[in-house]
XYZ file of C-alpha atoms in Angstrom:
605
model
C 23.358 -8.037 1.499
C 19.807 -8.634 0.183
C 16.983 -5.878 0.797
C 15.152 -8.726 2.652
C 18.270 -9.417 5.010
C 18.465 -6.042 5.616
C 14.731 -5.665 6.848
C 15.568 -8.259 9.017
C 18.329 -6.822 10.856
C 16.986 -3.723 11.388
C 13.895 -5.182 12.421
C 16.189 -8.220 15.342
C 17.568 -4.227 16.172
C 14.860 -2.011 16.716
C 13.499 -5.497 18.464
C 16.037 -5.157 20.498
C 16.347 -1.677 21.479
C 12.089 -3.083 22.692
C 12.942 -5.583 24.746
C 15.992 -4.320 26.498
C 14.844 -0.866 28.157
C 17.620 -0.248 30.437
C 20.352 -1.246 27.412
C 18.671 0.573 25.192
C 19.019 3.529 27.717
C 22.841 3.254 28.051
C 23.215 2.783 24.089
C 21.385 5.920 23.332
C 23.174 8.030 26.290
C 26.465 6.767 25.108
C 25.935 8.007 21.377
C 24.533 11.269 22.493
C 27.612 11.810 24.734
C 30.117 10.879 22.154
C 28.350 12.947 19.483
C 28.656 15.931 22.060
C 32.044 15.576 22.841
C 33.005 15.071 19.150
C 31.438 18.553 18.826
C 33.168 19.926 21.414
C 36.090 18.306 19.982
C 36.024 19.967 16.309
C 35.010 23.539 17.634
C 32.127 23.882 15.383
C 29.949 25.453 17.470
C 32.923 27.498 19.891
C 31.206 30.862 19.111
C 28.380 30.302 20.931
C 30.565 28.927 23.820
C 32.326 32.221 23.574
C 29.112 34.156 23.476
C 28.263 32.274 26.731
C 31.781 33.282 28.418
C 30.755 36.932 27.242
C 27.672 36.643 29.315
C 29.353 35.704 32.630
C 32.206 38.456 32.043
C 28.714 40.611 31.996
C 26.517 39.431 34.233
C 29.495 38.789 37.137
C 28.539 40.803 40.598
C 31.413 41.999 41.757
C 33.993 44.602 39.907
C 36.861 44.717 40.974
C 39.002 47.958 40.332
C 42.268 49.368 41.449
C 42.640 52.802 42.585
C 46.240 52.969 41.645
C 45.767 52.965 38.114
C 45.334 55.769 36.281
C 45.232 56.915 32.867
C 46.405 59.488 30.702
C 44.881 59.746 27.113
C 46.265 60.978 24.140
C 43.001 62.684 23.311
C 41.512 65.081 20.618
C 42.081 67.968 22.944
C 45.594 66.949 23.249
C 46.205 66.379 19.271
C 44.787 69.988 19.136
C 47.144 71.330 21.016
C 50.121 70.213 20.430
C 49.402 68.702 16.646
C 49.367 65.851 13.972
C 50.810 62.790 15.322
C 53.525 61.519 16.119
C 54.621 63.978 18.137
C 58.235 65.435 19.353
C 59.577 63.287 21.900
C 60.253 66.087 23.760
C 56.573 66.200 24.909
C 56.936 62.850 26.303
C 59.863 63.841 28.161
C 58.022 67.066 29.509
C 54.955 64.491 31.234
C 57.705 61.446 32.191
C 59.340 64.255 34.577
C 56.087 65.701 35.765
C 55.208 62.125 36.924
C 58.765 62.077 38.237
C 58.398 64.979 40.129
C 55.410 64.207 41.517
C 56.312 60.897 42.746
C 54.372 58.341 40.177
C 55.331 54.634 41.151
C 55.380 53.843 37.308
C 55.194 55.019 33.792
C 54.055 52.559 31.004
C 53.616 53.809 27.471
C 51.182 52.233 25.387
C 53.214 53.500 22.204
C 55.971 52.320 20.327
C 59.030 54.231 20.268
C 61.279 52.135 17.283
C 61.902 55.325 14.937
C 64.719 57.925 15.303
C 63.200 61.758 15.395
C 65.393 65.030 15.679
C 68.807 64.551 17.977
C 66.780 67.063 20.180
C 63.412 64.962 20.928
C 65.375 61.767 21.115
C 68.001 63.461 24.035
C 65.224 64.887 25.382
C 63.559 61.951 26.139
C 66.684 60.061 26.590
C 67.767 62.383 29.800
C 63.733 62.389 31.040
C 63.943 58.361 31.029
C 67.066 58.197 32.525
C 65.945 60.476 35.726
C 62.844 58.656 36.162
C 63.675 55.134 36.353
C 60.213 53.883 36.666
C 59.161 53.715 32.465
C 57.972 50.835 30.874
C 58.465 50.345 27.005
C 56.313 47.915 24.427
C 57.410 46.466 21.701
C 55.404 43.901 19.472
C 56.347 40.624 17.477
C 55.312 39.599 13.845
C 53.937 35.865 14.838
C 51.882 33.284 13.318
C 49.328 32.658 16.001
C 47.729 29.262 14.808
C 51.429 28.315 16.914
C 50.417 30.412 19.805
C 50.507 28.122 21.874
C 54.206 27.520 20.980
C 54.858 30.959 20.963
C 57.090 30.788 24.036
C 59.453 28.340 22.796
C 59.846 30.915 19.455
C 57.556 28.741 17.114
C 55.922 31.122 14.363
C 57.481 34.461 15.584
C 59.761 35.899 12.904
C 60.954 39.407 13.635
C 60.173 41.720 16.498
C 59.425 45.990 16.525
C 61.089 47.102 19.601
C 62.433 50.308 21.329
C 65.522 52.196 19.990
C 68.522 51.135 22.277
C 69.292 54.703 23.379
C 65.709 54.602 25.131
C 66.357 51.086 26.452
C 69.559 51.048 28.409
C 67.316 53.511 30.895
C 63.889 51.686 30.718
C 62.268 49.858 33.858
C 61.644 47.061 31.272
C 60.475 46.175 28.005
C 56.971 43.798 27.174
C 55.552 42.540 24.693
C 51.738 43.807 22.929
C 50.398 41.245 21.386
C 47.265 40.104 21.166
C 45.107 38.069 19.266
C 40.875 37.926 18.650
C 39.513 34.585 19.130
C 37.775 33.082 15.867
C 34.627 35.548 16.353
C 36.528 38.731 16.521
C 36.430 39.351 20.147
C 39.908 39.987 22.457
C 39.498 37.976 25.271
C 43.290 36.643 26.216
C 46.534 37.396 25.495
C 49.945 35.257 25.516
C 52.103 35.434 28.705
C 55.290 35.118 27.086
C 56.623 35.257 23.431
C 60.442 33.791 22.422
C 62.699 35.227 20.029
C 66.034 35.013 19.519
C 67.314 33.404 22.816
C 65.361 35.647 24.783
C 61.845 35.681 26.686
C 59.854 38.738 26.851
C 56.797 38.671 29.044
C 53.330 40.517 28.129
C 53.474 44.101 29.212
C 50.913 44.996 31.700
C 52.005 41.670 33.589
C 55.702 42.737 33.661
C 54.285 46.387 34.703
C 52.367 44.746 37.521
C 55.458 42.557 38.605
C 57.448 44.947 39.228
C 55.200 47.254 40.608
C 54.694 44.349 43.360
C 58.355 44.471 43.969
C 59.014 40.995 41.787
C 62.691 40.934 41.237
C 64.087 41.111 37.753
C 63.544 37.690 35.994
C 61.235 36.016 38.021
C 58.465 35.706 36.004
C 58.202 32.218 34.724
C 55.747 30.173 32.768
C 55.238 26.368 33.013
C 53.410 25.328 29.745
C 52.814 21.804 30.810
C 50.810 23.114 34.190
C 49.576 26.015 32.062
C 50.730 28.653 35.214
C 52.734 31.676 35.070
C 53.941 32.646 38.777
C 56.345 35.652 39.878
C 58.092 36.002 43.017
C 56.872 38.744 45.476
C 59.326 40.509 48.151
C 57.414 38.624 51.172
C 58.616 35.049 49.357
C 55.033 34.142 48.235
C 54.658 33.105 44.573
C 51.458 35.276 42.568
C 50.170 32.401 40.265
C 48.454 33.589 37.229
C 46.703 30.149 35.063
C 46.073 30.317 31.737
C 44.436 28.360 29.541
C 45.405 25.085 27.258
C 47.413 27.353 24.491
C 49.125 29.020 27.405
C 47.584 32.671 27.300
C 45.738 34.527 30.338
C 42.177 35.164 29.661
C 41.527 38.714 30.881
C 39.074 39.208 34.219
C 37.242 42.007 32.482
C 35.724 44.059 34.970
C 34.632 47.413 33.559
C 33.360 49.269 30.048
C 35.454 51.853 28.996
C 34.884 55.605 31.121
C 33.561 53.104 33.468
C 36.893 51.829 34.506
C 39.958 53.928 35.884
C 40.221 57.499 36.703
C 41.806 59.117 33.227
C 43.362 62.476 32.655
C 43.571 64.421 29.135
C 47.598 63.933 28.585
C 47.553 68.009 27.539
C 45.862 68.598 30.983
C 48.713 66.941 32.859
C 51.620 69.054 30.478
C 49.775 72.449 31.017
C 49.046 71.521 35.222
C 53.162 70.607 35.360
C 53.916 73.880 33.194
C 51.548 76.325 35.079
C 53.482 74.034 38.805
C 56.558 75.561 37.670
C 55.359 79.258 36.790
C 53.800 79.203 40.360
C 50.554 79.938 38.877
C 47.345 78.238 39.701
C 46.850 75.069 37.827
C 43.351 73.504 36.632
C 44.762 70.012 37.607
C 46.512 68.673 41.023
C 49.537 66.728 40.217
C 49.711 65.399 43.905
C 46.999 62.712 42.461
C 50.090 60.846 40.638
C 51.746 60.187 43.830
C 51.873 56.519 44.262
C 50.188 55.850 40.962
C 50.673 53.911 37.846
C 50.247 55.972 34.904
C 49.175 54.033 31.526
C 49.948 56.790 28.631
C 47.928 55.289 25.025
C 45.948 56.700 22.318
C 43.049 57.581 22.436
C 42.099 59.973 19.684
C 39.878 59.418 17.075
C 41.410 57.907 13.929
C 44.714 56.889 16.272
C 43.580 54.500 18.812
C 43.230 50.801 18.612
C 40.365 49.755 19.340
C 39.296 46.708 20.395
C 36.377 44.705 20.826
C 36.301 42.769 24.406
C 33.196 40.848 25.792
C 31.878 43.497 27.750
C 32.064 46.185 24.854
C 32.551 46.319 21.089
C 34.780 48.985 21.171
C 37.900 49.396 24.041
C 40.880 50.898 23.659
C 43.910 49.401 23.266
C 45.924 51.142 26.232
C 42.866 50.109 28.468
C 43.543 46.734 27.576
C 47.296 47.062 29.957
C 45.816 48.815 32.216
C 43.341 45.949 32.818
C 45.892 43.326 32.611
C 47.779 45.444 34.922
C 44.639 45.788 37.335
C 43.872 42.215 37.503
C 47.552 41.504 38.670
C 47.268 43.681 41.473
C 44.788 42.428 42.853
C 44.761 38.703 41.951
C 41.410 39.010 40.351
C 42.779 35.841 38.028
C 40.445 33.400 35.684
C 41.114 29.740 36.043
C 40.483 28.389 32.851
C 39.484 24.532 33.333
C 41.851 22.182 31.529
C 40.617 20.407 28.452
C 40.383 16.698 30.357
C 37.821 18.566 32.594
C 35.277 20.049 29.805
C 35.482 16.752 27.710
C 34.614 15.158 31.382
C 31.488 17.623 31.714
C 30.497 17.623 28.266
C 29.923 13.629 28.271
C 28.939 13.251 31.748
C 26.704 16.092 31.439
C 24.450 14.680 28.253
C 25.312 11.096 29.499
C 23.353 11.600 32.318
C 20.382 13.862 31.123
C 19.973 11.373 27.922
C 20.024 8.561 30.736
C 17.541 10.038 32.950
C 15.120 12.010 29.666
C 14.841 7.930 27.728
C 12.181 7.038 30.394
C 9.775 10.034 30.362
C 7.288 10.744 28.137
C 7.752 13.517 25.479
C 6.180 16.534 27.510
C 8.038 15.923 30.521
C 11.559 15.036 29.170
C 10.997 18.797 27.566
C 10.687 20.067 30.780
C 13.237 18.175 32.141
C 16.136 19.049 29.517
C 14.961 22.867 30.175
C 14.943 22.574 34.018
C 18.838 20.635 33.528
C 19.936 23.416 30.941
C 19.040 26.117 33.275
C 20.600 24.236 36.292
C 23.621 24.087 34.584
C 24.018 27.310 33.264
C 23.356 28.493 36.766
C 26.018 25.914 38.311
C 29.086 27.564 35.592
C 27.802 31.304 36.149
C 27.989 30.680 40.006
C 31.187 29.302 39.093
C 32.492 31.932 37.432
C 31.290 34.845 39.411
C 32.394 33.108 42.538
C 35.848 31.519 41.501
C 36.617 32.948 38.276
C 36.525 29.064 37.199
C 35.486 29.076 33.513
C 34.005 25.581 32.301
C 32.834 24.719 29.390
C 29.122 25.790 29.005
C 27.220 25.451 25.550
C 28.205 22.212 24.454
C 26.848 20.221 27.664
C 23.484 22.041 27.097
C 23.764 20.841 23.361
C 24.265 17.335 24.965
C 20.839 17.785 26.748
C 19.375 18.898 23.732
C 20.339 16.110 21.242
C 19.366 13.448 24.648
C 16.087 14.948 24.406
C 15.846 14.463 20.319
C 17.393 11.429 20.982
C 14.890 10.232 23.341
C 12.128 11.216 21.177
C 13.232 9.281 18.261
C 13.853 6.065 20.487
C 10.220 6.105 21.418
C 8.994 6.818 18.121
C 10.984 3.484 17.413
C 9.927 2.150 20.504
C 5.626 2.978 19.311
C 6.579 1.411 16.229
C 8.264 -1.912 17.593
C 5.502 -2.115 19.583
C 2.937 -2.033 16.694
C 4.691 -4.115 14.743
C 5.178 -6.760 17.667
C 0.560 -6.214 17.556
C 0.994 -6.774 13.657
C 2.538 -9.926 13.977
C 0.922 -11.452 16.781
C -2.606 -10.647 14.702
C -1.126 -12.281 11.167
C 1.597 -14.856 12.215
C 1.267 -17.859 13.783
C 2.463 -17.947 16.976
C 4.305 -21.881 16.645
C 5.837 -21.685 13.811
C 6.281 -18.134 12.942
C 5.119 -18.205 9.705
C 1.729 -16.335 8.531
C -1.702 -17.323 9.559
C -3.558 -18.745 6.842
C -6.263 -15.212 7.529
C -3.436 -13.034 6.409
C -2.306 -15.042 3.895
C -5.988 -14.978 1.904
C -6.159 -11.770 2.508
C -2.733 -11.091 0.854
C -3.550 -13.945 -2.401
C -6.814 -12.319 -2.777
C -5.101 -8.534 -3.206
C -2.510 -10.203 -5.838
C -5.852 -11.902 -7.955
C -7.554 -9.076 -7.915
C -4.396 -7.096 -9.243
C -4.270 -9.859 -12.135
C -7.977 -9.817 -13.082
C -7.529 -5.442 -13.550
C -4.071 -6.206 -15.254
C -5.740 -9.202 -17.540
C -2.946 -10.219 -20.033
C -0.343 -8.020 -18.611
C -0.665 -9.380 -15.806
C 2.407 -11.501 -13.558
C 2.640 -14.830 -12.908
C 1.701 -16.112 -9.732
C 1.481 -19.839 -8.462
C 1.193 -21.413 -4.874
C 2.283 -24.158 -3.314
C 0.654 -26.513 -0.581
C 2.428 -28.697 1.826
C 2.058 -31.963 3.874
C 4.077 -33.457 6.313
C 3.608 -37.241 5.366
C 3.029 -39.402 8.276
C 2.425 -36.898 10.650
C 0.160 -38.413 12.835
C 2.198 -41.515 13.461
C 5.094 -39.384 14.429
C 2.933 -37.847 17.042
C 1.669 -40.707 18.785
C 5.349 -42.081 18.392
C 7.296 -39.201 19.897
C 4.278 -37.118 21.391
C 3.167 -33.624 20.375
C 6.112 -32.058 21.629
C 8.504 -33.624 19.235
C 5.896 -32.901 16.504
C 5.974 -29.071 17.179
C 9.592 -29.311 16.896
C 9.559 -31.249 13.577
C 6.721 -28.385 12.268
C 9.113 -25.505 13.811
C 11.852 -26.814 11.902
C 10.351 -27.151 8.335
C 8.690 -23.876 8.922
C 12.752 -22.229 9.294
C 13.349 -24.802 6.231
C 10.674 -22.703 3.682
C 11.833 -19.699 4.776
C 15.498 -20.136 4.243
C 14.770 -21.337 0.562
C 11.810 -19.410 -0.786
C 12.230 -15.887 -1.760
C 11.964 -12.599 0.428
C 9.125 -11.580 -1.757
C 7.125 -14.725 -1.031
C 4.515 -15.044 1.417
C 4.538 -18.645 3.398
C 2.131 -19.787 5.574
C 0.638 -22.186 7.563
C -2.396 -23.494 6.352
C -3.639 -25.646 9.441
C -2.483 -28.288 11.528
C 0.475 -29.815 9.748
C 0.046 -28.263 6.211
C 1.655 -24.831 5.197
C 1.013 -22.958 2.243
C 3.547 -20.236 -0.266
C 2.535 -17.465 -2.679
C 5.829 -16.841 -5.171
C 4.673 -14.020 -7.296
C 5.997 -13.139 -10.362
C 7.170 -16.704 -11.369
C 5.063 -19.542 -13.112
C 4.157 -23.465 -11.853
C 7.806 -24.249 -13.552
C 9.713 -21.599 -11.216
C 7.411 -22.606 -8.257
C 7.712 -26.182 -8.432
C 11.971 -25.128 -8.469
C 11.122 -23.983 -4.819
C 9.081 -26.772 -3.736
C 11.976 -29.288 -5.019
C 14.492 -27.406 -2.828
C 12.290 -27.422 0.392
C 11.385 -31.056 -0.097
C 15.244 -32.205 -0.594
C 16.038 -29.766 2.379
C 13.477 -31.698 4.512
C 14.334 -35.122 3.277
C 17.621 -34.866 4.329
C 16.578 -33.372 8.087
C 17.432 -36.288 10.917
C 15.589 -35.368 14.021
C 16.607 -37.398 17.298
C 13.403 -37.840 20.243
C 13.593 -40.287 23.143
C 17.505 -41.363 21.905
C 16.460 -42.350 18.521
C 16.928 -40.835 15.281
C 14.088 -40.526 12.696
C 13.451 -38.446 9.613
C 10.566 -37.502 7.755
C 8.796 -36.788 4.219
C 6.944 -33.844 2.637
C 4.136 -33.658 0.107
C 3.187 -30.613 -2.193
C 0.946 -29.554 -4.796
C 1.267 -26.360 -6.886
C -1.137 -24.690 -9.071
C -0.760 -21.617 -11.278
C -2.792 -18.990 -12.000
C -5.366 -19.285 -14.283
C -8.351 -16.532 -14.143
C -9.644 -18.005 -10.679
C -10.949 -14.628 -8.962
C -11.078 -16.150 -5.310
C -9.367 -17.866 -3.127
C -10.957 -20.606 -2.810
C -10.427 -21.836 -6.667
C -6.602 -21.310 -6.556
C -6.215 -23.171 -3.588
C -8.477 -25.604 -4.127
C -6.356 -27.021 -7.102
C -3.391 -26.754 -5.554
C -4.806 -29.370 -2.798
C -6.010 -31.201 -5.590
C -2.363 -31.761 -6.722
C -1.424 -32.280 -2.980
C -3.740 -35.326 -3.194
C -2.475 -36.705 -5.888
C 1.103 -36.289 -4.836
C -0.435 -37.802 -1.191
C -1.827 -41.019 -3.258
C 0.849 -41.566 -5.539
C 3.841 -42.771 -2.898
C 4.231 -39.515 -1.247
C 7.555 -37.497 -0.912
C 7.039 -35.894 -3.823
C 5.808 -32.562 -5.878
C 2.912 -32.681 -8.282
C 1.728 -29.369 -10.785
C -1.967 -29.480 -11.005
C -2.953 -29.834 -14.433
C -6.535 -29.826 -14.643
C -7.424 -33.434 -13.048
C -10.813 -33.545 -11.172
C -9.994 -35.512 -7.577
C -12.025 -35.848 -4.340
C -9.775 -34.820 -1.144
C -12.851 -35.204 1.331
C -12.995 -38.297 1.234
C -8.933 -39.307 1.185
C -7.757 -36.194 3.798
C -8.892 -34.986 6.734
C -10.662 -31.362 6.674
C -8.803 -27.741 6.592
C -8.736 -25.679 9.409
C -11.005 -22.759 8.451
């Protein structure tokens, strides 16, 4: 396609976008919304949608707490005191019977137990786990989580770390650990259930919580395709946890660390139990298990996995369950909306606010897009805090932002249509749509005065003059009507066979003038043949006949003139000649001296 074609159609497009206000409004708010959703699409901005999920987990009103957890830390003071870790089992089995014997509703360990010690610690804790009753294991899977979402089925997990089977034959049950950051580092969900081997194993602080509830053995059960895990409860209801599309529960997190549940040092707790059964006075009362659910994890310094969550950078693992745990107790679920409903938002959302900003001046749409951004922030943090519903929330306010930039360049292309549309209206002619002959001096007298500074360097440059022959009888024939047609039509005629870089114009009444720079009287009088064919062969039908009609031209070159007037006035001099010599026909002036006032009616100034 040729530069000049291409100037056209973006010109017929921009005319468009003019003319047709409301179209132009629907275009534009349709490519915003697609670019927004292809955004949201490709992830390339999901940290700062995380960051604004981080914000509601913060800003929420209500915390929501369980007073039936409680933790006990493997702290310094307990590393202290009983030494370098790991430590004999038989300490273990020491605190699972002082929870027994003080009547804790459960026991979940935050620590692996997959390695053999001395016959002694392993009995030891063997016999403690076997009186209790009420322990809960982990155990933790090698995975590859870009299958995650698969992870139930068995897809990407390869081996699994779990406890020795002289500790499990006497466990409560066994869950699963795992966790994974999302792409910014942050722990925010974890998967619901992991397959391996034939077998199931649910996450640990929801199994912990199941059973606590009184959830019979087994009835925890995920549906990936509804993206719900329910369990049964003893009263027949169903506790429905939803998750989100790669079928992992993201965490209600309601409290910073210290902040949270009511912890014990796990040294206190042995030396409270010890002192019980000396009958001496003991700095702790044991009585406070009763009823409880006792998360044991590490704590210490150097030993503890910590974890970054979105209401703190750093949050120990163990507190983690205990959370999970807390939020299953009392249904204090998130409801992750499904991925059909963002994609919904995020195009309806800058559909709309592109729709409404295309209309409004710069200053106002500004305060328009800041007034929806805030109104929609506000609308998912109500959300949220209310209902725990999580929509999407950066990427429609990045939809509102590129309507707004969108907006703004349509009306810079709207200021400049609209000058352009003044432009032509003040240098073309208005029938035929050519140039008025004011522009077109203007425009020959910039390209001599280019020649006289260039002197022999300088390009070539000729112009041609036209005629329709016998116009006047064709107007008094067919009326002015049919003659405006005829002049429309050869008008379209030069256009389609001169060059983009010439200028054509009409002259006055029936006679139209071209500038072809760069090319001599030979290449001009080329053009000239190619119009006059073009318009030969043109059959024109008024009042049910058919008629046709004939062109005249002159062309002269340039020779030194340094106005207008000289370069033009030879070119009508050849015009004459070509009018007196039979017409229909193309004559080069060549430096013969003729009188046109006398033989042709005047110019039109």
């Amino acid at each position: 396609m040729r530069s000049g074609e291409i100037n056209i159609a973006v010109r017929h497009f921009c005319r468009a976008v003019y003319d047709h206000e409301m179209l132009s409004r629907w275009f534009i708010a349709s490519i915003v919304a697609l670019l927004a959703c292809a955004l949201f699409q490709t992830g390339v901005l999901e940290r700062f949608e995380l960051i604004t999920l981080d914000y509601r987990f913060l800003f929420k009103s209500t915390k929501a707490l369980s007073g039936d957890i409680v933790l006990i830390n493997m702290d310094e003071d307990s590393i202290k005191a009983i030494g370098r870790w790991p430590w004999p089992r038989k300490w273990h089995a020491t605190l699972i019977r002082a929870l027994h014997d003080y009547h804790a509703k459960a026991v979940a360990f935050d620590v692996l137990f997959s390695e053999q010690q001395a016959g002694f610690d392993d009995a030891a804790l063997q016999e403690a786990l076997k009186e209790s009753g009420s322990v809960f294991f982990p155990q933790v899977f090698e995975l590859d989580y870009a299958d995650i979402g698969q992870a139930y089925r068995g897809k990407g997990v390869r081996q699994v770390t779990k406890p020795l089977p002289l500790f499990s034959e006497y466990l409560k049950g066994i869950g699963h650990i795992n966790a994974e950051p999302d792409s910014d580092g942050v722990f925010r969900r974890i998967p619901v259930a992991i397959g391996f081997n034939g077998e199931t194993s649910c996450h640990f602080g929801i199994l912990v919580a199941a059973s606590v509830l009184g959830a019979p053995p087994g009835s925890v059960s995920l549906n990936p395709k509804k993206h719900i895990l329910t369990f049964d409860l003893p009263d027949g209801s169903k506790r429905t946890i939803w998750l989100d599309r790669t079928n992992q529960m993201v965490v209600d997190w309601q409290a910073r660390w210290g902040r949270d549940f009511k912890s014990y040092s796990y040294i206190d707790v042995i030396k409270a139990y010890a002192a019980a059964h000396k009958g001496e006075p003991a700095a702790l009362d044991l009585n406070g298990f009763k009823d409880k659910i006792c998360v044991i994890g590490l704590t210490a310094a150097g030993l503890t996995d910590i974890k970054p969550i979105p209401i703190q950078k750093l949050y120990p693992a163990v507190g983690v369950n205990a959370m999970i745990i807390n939020d299953c107790l009392l249904k204090k679920f998130t409801c992750p909306a499904s991925p059909v409903v963002d994609l919904a938002l995020v195009f309806f959302v800058s559909f709309i606010s592109t729709f409404i900003m295309a209309s409004m001046r710069p200053l106002k749409g500004r305060f328009v897009a800041l007034a929806l951004t805030v109104l929609y922030a506000l609308i998912a943090n109500v959300l949220f805090d209310r209902y725990r519903y999580i929509i999407v929330a950066f990427y429609p306010c990045v939809g509102i932002v590129l309507g707004l930039a969108a907006t703004h360049i349509v009306m810079q292309i709207n200021e400049a249509v609209e000058k352009t549309l003044l432009t032509d209206q003040a240098i073309r002619d208005g029938l035929t749509g050519l140039y008025n002959i004011g522009y077109f001096k203007a425009a020959l007298q910039i390209e001599l005065d280019r020649r006289a500074a260039d002197g022999l360097n300088a390009l070539k440059l000729a112009i041609i003059m036209f005629d329709v022959d016998n116009f006047k009888r064709l107007n008094d024939t067919f009326g002015h009507l049919a003659g405006d047609t005829v002049l429309r039509e050869y008008a379209s005629i030069i256009k389609s066979k001169c060059r983009s870089s010439d200028v054509a114009a009409r002259y006055g009444g029936e006679e139209m003038i071209v500038m072809t720079s760069g090319i001599g009287a030979p290449g001009a009088f080329e053009i000239a043949e190619r119009i006059r064919v073009a318009v030969a062969d043109r059959q024109f039908r008024f009042d049910n006949k058919t008629c046709s009609t004939t062109i005249s031209m002159g062309i002269a070159e340039y020779g030194g003139e340094r106005d207008v007037a000289g370069l033009v006035g030879k070119a009508d001099c050849a015009l004459y000649e070509a009018k007196n010599s039979g017409k229909d026909k193309t004559v080069i002036y060549k430096g013969q001296v003729c009188d046109t006032t006398s033989a042709r009616p005047p110019k039109m100034p």
